[in-house]
mmCIF file with all atom_site columns, C-alpha atoms in Angstrom:
data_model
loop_
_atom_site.group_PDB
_atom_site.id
_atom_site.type_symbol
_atom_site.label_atom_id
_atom_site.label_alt_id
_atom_site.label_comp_id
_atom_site.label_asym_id
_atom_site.label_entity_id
_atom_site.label_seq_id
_atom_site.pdbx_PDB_ins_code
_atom_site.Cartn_x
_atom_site.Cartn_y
_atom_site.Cartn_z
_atom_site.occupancy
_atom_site.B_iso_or_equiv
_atom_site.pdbx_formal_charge
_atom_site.auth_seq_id
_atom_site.auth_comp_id
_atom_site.auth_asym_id
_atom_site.auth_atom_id
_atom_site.pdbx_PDB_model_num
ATOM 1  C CA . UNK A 1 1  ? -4.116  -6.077 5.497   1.00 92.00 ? 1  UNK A CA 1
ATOM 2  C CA . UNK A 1 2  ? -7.408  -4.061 7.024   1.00 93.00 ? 2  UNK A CA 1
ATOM 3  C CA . UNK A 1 3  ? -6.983  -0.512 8.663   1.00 91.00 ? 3  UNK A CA 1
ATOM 4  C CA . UNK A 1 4  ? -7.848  -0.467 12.575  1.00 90.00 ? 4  UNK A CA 1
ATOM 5  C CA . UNK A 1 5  ? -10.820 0.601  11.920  1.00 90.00 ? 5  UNK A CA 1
ATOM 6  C CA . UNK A 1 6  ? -11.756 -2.266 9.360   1.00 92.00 ? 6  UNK A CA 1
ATOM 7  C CA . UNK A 1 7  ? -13.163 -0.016 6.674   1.00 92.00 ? 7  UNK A CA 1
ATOM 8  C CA . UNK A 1 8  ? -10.235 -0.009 4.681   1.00 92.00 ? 8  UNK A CA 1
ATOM 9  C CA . UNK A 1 9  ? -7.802  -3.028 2.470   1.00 94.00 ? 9  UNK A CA 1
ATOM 10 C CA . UNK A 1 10 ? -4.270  -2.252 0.961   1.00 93.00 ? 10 UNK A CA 1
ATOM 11 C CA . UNK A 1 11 ? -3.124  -5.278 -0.920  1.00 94.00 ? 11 UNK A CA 1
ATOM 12 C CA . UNK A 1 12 ? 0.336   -5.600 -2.609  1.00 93.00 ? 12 UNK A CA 1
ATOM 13 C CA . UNK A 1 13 ? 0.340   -7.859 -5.983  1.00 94.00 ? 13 UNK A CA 1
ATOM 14 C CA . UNK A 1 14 ? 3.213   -9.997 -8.194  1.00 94.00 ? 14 UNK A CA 1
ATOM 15 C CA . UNK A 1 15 ? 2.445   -6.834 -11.027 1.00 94.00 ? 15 UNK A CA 1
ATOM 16 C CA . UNK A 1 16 ? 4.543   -4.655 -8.522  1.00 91.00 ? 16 UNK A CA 1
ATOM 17 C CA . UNK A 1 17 ? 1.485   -2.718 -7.579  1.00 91.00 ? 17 UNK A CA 1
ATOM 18 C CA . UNK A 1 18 ? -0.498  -2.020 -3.824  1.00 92.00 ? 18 UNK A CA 1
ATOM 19 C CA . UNK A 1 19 ? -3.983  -0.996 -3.619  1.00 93.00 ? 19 UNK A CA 1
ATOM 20 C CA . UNK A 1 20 ? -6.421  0.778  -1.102  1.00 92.00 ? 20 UNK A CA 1
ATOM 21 C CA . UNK A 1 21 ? -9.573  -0.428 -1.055  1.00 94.00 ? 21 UNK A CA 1
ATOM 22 C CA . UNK A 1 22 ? -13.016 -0.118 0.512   1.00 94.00 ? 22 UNK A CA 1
ATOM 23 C CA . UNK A 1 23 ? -14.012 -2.903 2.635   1.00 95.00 ? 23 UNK A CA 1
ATOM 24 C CA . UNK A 1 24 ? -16.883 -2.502 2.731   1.00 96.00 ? 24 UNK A CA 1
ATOM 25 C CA . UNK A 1 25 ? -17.947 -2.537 -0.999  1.00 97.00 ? 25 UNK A CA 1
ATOM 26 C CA . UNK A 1 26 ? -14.417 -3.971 -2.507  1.00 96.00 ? 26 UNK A CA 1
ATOM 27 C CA . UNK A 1 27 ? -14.276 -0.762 -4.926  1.00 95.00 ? 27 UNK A CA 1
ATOM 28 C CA . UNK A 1 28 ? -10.884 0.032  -5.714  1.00 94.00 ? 28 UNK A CA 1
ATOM 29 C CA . UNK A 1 29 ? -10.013 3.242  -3.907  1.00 92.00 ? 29 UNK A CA 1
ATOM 30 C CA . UNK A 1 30 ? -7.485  6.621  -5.208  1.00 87.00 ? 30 UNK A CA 1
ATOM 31 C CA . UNK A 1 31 ? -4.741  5.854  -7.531  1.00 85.00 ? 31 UNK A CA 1
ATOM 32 C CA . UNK A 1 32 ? -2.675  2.432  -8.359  1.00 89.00 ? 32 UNK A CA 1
ATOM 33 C CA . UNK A 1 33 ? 0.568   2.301  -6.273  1.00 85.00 ? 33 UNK A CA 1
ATOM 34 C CA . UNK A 1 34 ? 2.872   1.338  -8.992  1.00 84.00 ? 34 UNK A CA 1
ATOM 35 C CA . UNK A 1 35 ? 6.133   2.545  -8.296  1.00 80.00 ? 35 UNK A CA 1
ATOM 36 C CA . UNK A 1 36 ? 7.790   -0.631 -7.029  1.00 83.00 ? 36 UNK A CA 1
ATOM 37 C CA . UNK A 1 37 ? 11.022  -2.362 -8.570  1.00 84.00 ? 37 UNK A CA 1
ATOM 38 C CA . UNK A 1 38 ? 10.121  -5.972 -7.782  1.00 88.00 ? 38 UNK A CA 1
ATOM 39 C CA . UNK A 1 39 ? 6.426   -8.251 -6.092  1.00 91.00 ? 39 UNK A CA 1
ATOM 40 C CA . UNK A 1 40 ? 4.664   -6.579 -3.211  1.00 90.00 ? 40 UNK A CA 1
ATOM 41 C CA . UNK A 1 41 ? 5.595   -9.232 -0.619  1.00 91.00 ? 41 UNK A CA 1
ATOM 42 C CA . UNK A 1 42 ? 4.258   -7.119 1.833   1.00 90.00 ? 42 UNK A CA 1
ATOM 43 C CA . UNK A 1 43 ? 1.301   -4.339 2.585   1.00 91.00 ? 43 UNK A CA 1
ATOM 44 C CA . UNK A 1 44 ? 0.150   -2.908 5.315   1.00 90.00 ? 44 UNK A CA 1
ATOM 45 C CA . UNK A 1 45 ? -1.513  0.268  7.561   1.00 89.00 ? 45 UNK A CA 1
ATOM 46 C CA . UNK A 1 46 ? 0.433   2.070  10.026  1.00 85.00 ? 46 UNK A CA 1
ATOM 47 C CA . UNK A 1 47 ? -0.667  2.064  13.941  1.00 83.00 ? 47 UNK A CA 1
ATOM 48 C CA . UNK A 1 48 ? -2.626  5.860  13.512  1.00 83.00 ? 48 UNK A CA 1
ATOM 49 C CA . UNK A 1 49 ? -3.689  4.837  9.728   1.00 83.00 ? 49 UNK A CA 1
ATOM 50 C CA . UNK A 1 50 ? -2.441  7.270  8.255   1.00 80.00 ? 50 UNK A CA 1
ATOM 51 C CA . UNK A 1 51 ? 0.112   5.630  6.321   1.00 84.00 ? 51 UNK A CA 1
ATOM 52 C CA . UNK A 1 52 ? 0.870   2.676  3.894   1.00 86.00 ? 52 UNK A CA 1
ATOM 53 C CA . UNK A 1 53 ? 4.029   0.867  4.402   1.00 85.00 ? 53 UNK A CA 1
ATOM 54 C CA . UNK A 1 54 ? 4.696   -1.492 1.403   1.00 87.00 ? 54 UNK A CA 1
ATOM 55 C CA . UNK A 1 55 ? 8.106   -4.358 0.988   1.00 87.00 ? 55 UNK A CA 1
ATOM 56 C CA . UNK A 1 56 ? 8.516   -5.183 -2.449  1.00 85.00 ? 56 UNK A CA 1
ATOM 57 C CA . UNK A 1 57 ? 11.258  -7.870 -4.130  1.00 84.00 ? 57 UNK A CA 1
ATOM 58 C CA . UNK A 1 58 ? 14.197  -7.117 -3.550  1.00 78.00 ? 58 UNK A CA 1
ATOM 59 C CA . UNK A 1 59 ? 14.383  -3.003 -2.999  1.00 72.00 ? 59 UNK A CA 1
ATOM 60 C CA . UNK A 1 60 ? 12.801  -3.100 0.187   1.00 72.00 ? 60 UNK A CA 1
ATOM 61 C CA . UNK A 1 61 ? 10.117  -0.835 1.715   1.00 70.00 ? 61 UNK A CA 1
ATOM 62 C CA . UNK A 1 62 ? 8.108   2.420  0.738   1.00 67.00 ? 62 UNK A CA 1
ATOM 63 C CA . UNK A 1 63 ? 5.712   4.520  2.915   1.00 61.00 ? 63 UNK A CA 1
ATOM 64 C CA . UNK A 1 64 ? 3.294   6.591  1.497   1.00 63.00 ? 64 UNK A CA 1
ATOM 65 C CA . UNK A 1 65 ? 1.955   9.585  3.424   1.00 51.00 ? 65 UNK A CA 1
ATOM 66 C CA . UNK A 1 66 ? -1.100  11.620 2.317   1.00 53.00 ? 66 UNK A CA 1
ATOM 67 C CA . UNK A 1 67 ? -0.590  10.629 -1.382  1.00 52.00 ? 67 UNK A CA 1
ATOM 68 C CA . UNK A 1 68 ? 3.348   11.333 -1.435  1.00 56.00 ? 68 UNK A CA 1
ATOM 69 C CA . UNK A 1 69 ? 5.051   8.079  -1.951  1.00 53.00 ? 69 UNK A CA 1
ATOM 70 C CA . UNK A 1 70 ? 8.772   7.833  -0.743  1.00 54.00 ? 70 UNK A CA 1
ATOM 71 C CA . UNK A 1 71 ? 11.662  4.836  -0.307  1.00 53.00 ? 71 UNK A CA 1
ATOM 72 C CA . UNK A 1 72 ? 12.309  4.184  3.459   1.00 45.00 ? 72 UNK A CA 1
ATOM 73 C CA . UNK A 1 73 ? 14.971  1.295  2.753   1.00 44.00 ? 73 UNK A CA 1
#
């Protein structure tokens, strides 16, 4: 999923991770998001950008704001 602005990818995997990345040069940007229980089936920006919302397999979804990752579901 890109940010509103375009510049930005977060990707969710089968490894249980997410990713931020550049879109611009598809370097992997800030740290692995690797706290999920099951697949990322789902990844994607908030409205503002801001924020990462993320639905893994089968625990549900996970925001993270600013760096600080928490469980919404």
């Amino acid at each position: 999923s890109f940010s509103a602005d375009a510049s930005f990818v977060v990707t969710g995997s089968t490894d249980r991770t997410a990713r931020l990345w550049s879109a611009d040069t598809g370097t992997p940007l800030g740290r692995v998001l690797d706290r999920h229980d099951g697949d990322v089936v789902h990844a994607e920006f908030s409205l503002d950008g801001h924020e990462v919302v993320t639905v893994d397999d089968p625990t549900g979804a996970r925001t993270v704001i600013g760096g600080d990752e928490r469980n919404i579901a």
